Amino acid sequence: MFNTPFVISFALLLSFPLLFLFAPQIFPPKHVEISIPDELDDLALFRRATLASIDMNGGAISRLGTTNPRMKIAFLFLTNTDLHFSPLWERFFANHDDLFNIYIHADPSSKITPPNGRVFKGRFIASKRTQRASPTLISAARRLMATALLDDPLNYYFALVSQHCIPLHSFNFIYNSLFQSQFPEYRSFIQILSNESYMWDRYVARGETAMLPEVPFDRFRFGSQFFVLTRRHALVVIRDRRLWRKFRMTCLNEDSCYPEEHYFPTLLSMEDPQGCTQYTLTRVNWTESVDGHPRTYFPREISPELIYKLRESNSTYSHMFARKFSPDCLKPLMDIADKVIFRD
């Protein structure tokens, strides 16, 4: 009744809707690429920030008209959703305007509603697309650091946090803890590990010799994506070109590719291991991870006991931040904010 070519053509035509329906499951989404124009924009920003910092060392602080300016913490928010915990952070920052700055990198492909709070107003920086387990997260963090370096010469510590992070202490406690040492002893709080079982698989994700000669396997490091860096180390990060060329390479094995967890620990371990504490100030629970994501806390779990538990650390410092919390944790967190979280 119908000839074979007609039947095949008709069947193919009918299959197109099914292809569009199931394509995301059959073909995983392609990683967001860093375009040449985006790379050139970043290089120009990094150059301006570097030059401004050199000028600052020549006396920019003295031109501020303050006889005894106090150093600040730059809070770098890296997000691809609304800042659900902005009311909690507002309360955290209250009455400390001269001791901090805020910078927000929001994925422009996401529809993000700016927070209503005063401290977040006008704090969004020029941003690019980001994607988990890709070099775009490295670029975003470097972009935040460069913007903060350029914006205020008094920014001394640079704390990278996400939309899922919350503070575990009052602002005074965190500020005083970071600045309690003498100036020459200030160090960065970044996790640096070397003996994890999966290190080789991640090292060869781009090819067995792709990282050579700049990064031999025995210099390859791992650590939490969230850290608190000194100004000196933020400058090391934005000045780097040599290691960045390696870590921005496309991975052949995407299942073992998490460049954002390796670039910063590897770079700072190679450049200034004694200037880093080797641990992070952000508590993350990986013992109950799901699909490569850390454990998420939900409203029913929020309690003073949880906050006290999250603060516990194996280092001499308490954990100062924690993640990951579901957005609906805001109310129970606000309920215990003054009596528990910010009561130090």
mmCIF file of C-alpha atoms in Angstrom, residues 77 144 174 192 217 240:
data_model
loop_
_atom_site.group_PDB
_atom_site.id
_atom_site.type_symbol
_atom_site.label_atom_id
_atom_site.label_comp_id
_atom_site.label_asym_id
_atom_site.label_seq_id
_atom_site.Cartn_x
_atom_site.Cartn_y
_atom_site.Cartn_z
ATOM 1 C CA PHE A 77 28.338 36.396 46.648
ATOM 2 C CA LEU A 144 34.512 39.211 41.993
ATOM 3 C CA ILE A 174 34.079 37.104 62.474
ATOM 4 C CA ILE A 192 44.231 22.402 50.586
ATOM 5 C CA PHE A 217 50.514 15.399 39.675
ATOM 6 C CA ASP A 240 47.829 34.245 37.244
#
